[in-house]
Coordinates of C-alpha atoms in Angstrom, one line a residue:
Chain A
G5 CA -134.3 -48.2 178.7
A6 CA -134.5 -44.5 179.6
V7 CA -137.7 -44.5 181.9
V8 CA -140.1 -40.5 182.3
S9 CA -141.9 -40.7 185.6
Q10 CA -144.9 -38.4 185.8
H11 CA -146.9 -37.3 188.6
P12 CA -150.1 -37.1 189.7
S13 CA -151.6 -39.5 187.1
R14 CA -154.9 -37.7 188.1
V15 CA -156.0 -34.7 189.5
I16 CA -159.9 -33.2 189.9
C17 CA -159.7 -29.4 191.1
K18 CA -162.3 -26.8 192.1
S19 CA -162.2 -23.9 188.6
G20 CA -160.3 -21.3 189.6
T21 CA -157.4 -23.5 191.6
S22 CA -153.9 -24.0 190.3
V23 CA -152.9 -27.5 189.3
K24 CA -148.6 -28.4 189.2
I25 CA -147.7 -31.9 187.7
E26 CA -143.9 -33.0 187.6
C27 CA -142.1 -34.9 185.1
R28 CA -139.1 -36.2 186.0
S29 CA -136.0 -38.2 183.8
L30 CA -135.1 -41.2 185.9
D31 CA -131.9 -42.3 184.5
F32 CA -130.7 -39.9 182.2
Q33 CA -130.3 -35.7 181.9
A34 CA -132.8 -34.0 179.8
T35 CA -132.1 -31.0 178.7
T36 CA -135.2 -30.9 176.8
M37 CA -138.4 -32.0 178.0
F38 CA -141.7 -32.1 175.8
W39 CA -145.1 -31.5 177.2
Y40 CA -148.7 -32.7 175.5
R41 CA -152.1 -32.1 175.9
Q42 CA -154.7 -35.2 174.7
F43 CA -158.1 -34.9 174.5
P44 CA -160.7 -37.4 174.0
K45 CA -160.4 -39.3 170.7
Q46 CA -157.8 -37.4 169.6
S47 CA -154.3 -37.5 169.0
L48 CA -150.9 -35.9 170.7
M49 CA -150.6 -32.3 170.5
L50 CA -147.3 -30.3 171.6
M51 CA -148.2 -27.7 174.1
A52 CA -144.4 -26.6 174.8
T53 CA -140.8 -27.4 175.0
S54 CA -138.9 -27.4 178.0
N55 CA -135.8 -26.3 178.0
E56 CA -133.4 -26.8 181.2
G57 CA -132.4 -22.9 182.5
S58 CA -134.1 -21.1 180.2
K59 CA -137.6 -19.9 179.0
A60 CA -139.7 -22.6 177.4
T61 CA -141.5 -22.1 173.6
Y62 CA -144.9 -22.5 173.3
E63 CA -146.8 -23.8 170.6
Q64 CA -149.1 -21.1 168.9
G65 CA -152.2 -20.7 170.4
V66 CA -150.6 -22.1 173.9
E67 CA -151.4 -19.3 176.9
K68 CA -147.8 -19.2 178.2
D69 CA -149.2 -17.3 181.5
K70 CA -152.1 -20.1 181.6
F71 CA -149.4 -23.1 181.7
L72 CA -146.3 -22.0 183.0
I73 CA -143.2 -24.6 182.5
N74 CA -140.5 -24.4 184.7
H75 CA -137.4 -27.1 184.2
A76 CA -135.3 -26.1 187.0
S77 CA -133.2 -29.1 186.7
L78 CA -131.7 -31.8 184.1
T79 CA -134.1 -34.2 186.0
L80 CA -137.4 -32.3 186.6
S81 CA -139.8 -30.2 184.4
T82 CA -143.0 -29.5 185.8
L83 CA -146.5 -27.4 184.7
T84 CA -148.3 -25.6 186.5
V85 CA -152.2 -25.0 185.1
T86 CA -153.0 -21.5 186.5
S87 CA -156.7 -20.7 187.0
A88 CA -158.1 -24.0 185.6
H89 CA -161.3 -24.5 184.1
P90 CA -163.0 -26.9 183.0
E91 CA -162.1 -26.4 179.1
D92 CA -158.7 -27.4 180.9
S93 CA -159.7 -30.9 181.1
S94 CA -157.4 -33.1 179.6
F95 CA -154.9 -35.9 179.3
Y96 CA -151.2 -34.1 179.9
I97 CA -148.8 -36.1 179.2
C98 CA -144.7 -35.1 179.6
S99 CA -141.5 -36.5 177.3
A100 CA -137.9 -36.7 177.0
G101 CA -135.5 -38.3 175.1
Q102 CA -132.0 -38.0 173.5
V103 CA -131.6 -36.5 169.8
A104 CA -132.4 -39.3 167.5
S105 CA -133.7 -41.9 169.6
P106 CA -137.4 -42.6 170.6
L107 CA -139.0 -40.0 172.9
H108 CA -139.9 -41.6 176.0
F109 CA -143.3 -40.8 177.8
G110 CA -144.5 -40.1 181.4
N111 CA -147.9 -42.1 182.1
G112 CA -149.8 -38.8 181.8
T113 CA -152.0 -36.6 184.1
R114 CA -155.7 -36.6 183.7
L115 CA -157.0 -33.6 184.8
T116 CA -161.0 -32.7 185.6
V117 CA -161.7 -29.5 186.7
T118 CA -164.9 -28.8 187.8
Chain M
A15 CA -150.0 -29.2 155.8
Q16 CA -150.6 -32.2 157.7
K17 CA -147.0 -33.8 158.7
I18 CA -148.1 -36.8 159.0
T19 CA -151.3 -38.9 157.8
Q20 CA -153.2 -41.8 159.2
T21 CA -156.1 -42.2 156.8
Q22 CA -157.3 -45.5 158.8
P23 CA -159.8 -43.8 161.9
G24 CA -160.3 -48.1 162.7
M25 CA -159.4 -51.3 161.9
F26 CA -160.0 -55.1 162.8
V27 CA -158.0 -58.2 162.7
Q28 CA -158.5 -61.5 163.5
E29 CA -156.7 -62.9 165.9
K30 CA -152.9 -64.1 164.7
E31 CA -153.6 -62.9 161.1
A32 CA -151.4 -59.6 160.3
V33 CA -152.4 -56.6 159.8
T34 CA -150.7 -53.1 158.1
L35 CA -151.1 -49.3 159.8
D36 CA -151.0 -46.8 157.3
C37 CA -148.4 -44.0 157.3
T38 CA -147.6 -41.2 155.7
Y39 CA -145.5 -38.1 156.0
D40 CA -144.4 -34.5 154.7
T41 CA -141.3 -33.1 155.3
S42 CA -138.3 -31.2 153.7
D43 CA -135.6 -32.4 155.8
Q44 CA -133.4 -35.0 154.9
S45 CA -132.4 -36.4 158.1
Y46 CA -135.7 -37.7 160.4
G47 CA -137.2 -40.5 162.2
L48 CA -140.5 -42.2 161.9
F49 CA -141.5 -43.9 165.1
W50 CA -144.9 -45.8 166.2
Y51 CA -146.5 -45.7 169.4
K52 CA -149.2 -48.2 171.0
Q53 CA -151.9 -46.6 173.2
P54 CA -153.5 -48.7 175.3
S55 CA -156.7 -47.5 176.8
S56 CA -154.6 -46.6 180.1
G57 CA -153.3 -43.6 178.1
E58 CA -149.4 -44.7 178.4
M59 CA -147.5 -44.5 175.5
I60 CA -145.5 -47.5 174.1
F61 CA -142.5 -47.2 171.6
L62 CA -142.9 -50.2 168.9
I63 CA -140.2 -49.3 166.3
Y64 CA -137.8 -46.8 165.0
Q65 CA -137.2 -45.8 161.4
G66 CA -134.0 -43.3 160.5
S67 CA -134.0 -41.3 157.4
Y68 CA -130.6 -43.1 156.4
D69 CA -132.2 -46.4 157.2
E70 CA -131.5 -48.7 154.0
Q71 CA -133.2 -51.6 155.6
N72 CA -136.6 -51.5 157.3
A73 CA -136.5 -51.8 161.1
T74 CA -137.8 -54.8 162.9
E75 CA -138.6 -55.8 166.5
G76 CA -140.5 -58.8 166.9
R77 CA -143.9 -58.6 165.4
Y78 CA -143.5 -55.3 164.2
S79 CA -141.8 -54.5 161.5
L80 CA -142.0 -51.7 159.4
N81 CA -142.3 -50.9 155.5
F82 CA -140.2 -47.6 154.7
Q83 CA -141.0 -46.7 151.4
K84 CA -138.9 -43.4 151.2
A85 CA -140.0 -42.0 147.8
R86 CA -143.4 -42.1 148.9
K87 CA -142.8 -40.9 151.8
S88 CA -144.4 -43.8 153.3
A89 CA -143.8 -45.7 156.9
N90 CA -146.6 -48.3 157.4
L91 CA -146.4 -50.5 160.3
V92 CA -147.2 -54.4 160.0
I93 CA -147.9 -56.5 162.8
S94 CA -147.7 -60.3 162.3
A95 CA -149.7 -63.0 164.7
S96 CA -151.6 -60.4 165.7
Q97 CA -153.2 -60.9 169.7
L98 CA -155.6 -59.7 171.5
G99 CA -153.3 -57.7 173.7
D100 CA -152.8 -55.6 170.6
S101 CA -156.0 -53.8 170.4
A102 CA -155.1 -50.5 171.4
M103 CA -154.5 -47.1 169.5
Y104 CA -151.3 -46.6 167.2
F105 CA -150.0 -43.0 166.4
C106 CA -147.1 -42.8 163.8
A107 CA -145.5 -39.8 164.4
M108 CA -141.7 -38.2 163.2
R109 CA -139.0 -36.4 164.7
E110 CA -137.7 -34.0 162.0
G111 CA -133.7 -32.5 161.8
T112 CA -130.6 -33.5 163.7
G113 CA -131.4 -32.1 166.6
N114 CA -133.6 -33.1 170.1
T115 CA -136.8 -32.1 168.2
P116 CA -140.3 -33.0 169.4
L117 CA -142.2 -35.7 168.0
V118 CA -145.5 -34.3 165.5
F119 CA -147.9 -36.8 165.8
G120 CA -150.6 -38.6 163.1
K121 CA -154.4 -38.9 164.0
G122 CA -154.2 -42.2 164.9
T123 CA -155.6 -45.5 164.2
R124 CA -157.7 -47.7 166.8
L125 CA -156.9 -51.5 165.8
S126 CA -159.5 -54.2 167.5
V127 CA -158.6 -57.7 167.5
I128 CA -161.1 -60.1 167.2
A129 CA -160.8 -64.1 168.7

């Protein structure tokens, strides 16, 4: 089945620095990818929809200047958390899939900002 | 309004018994898909089962079955013959419309299987 790869799985960074998370679709072309955030003991919340070759669509309340999304190819989307702060510490997970099919998820990135 | 409602924050089940996890949904779209995912403590999201809004038969995948009641807008997950490895968070989710739309998740149910 379709596989989505996400890297890194875990990152610790200092407050004020930026972190880039990569999401790759390994065996299919993904014109659309989705980025979710999950705080401890909570559900997955959609942050943004990443569209290949165009701007991402952000959900209400998500700062587009803080969470930069680039989807430059049909197999790669990146999420950059800029000027990270401790409140950005969370589990970030990407997903992709075909229409009317299950979305496949990367293994997630656990971000800790100190 | 919540699009996906899971009313059971936690459930316990004896090993080898069956368990039902509840899910109700809210949508005005005629075309939608309902999904269940399992999330173990490692964090990965494991797809379990899918039901399309036009599917007349309930979906089944091994020990998993989806009890789809369209008029009641419910899509309950039934796990038969529970195993210790089934202990995890379970999320009900929906994709609305006919395009490449995102999943919207419920709050989840933590299932604990007891030996």
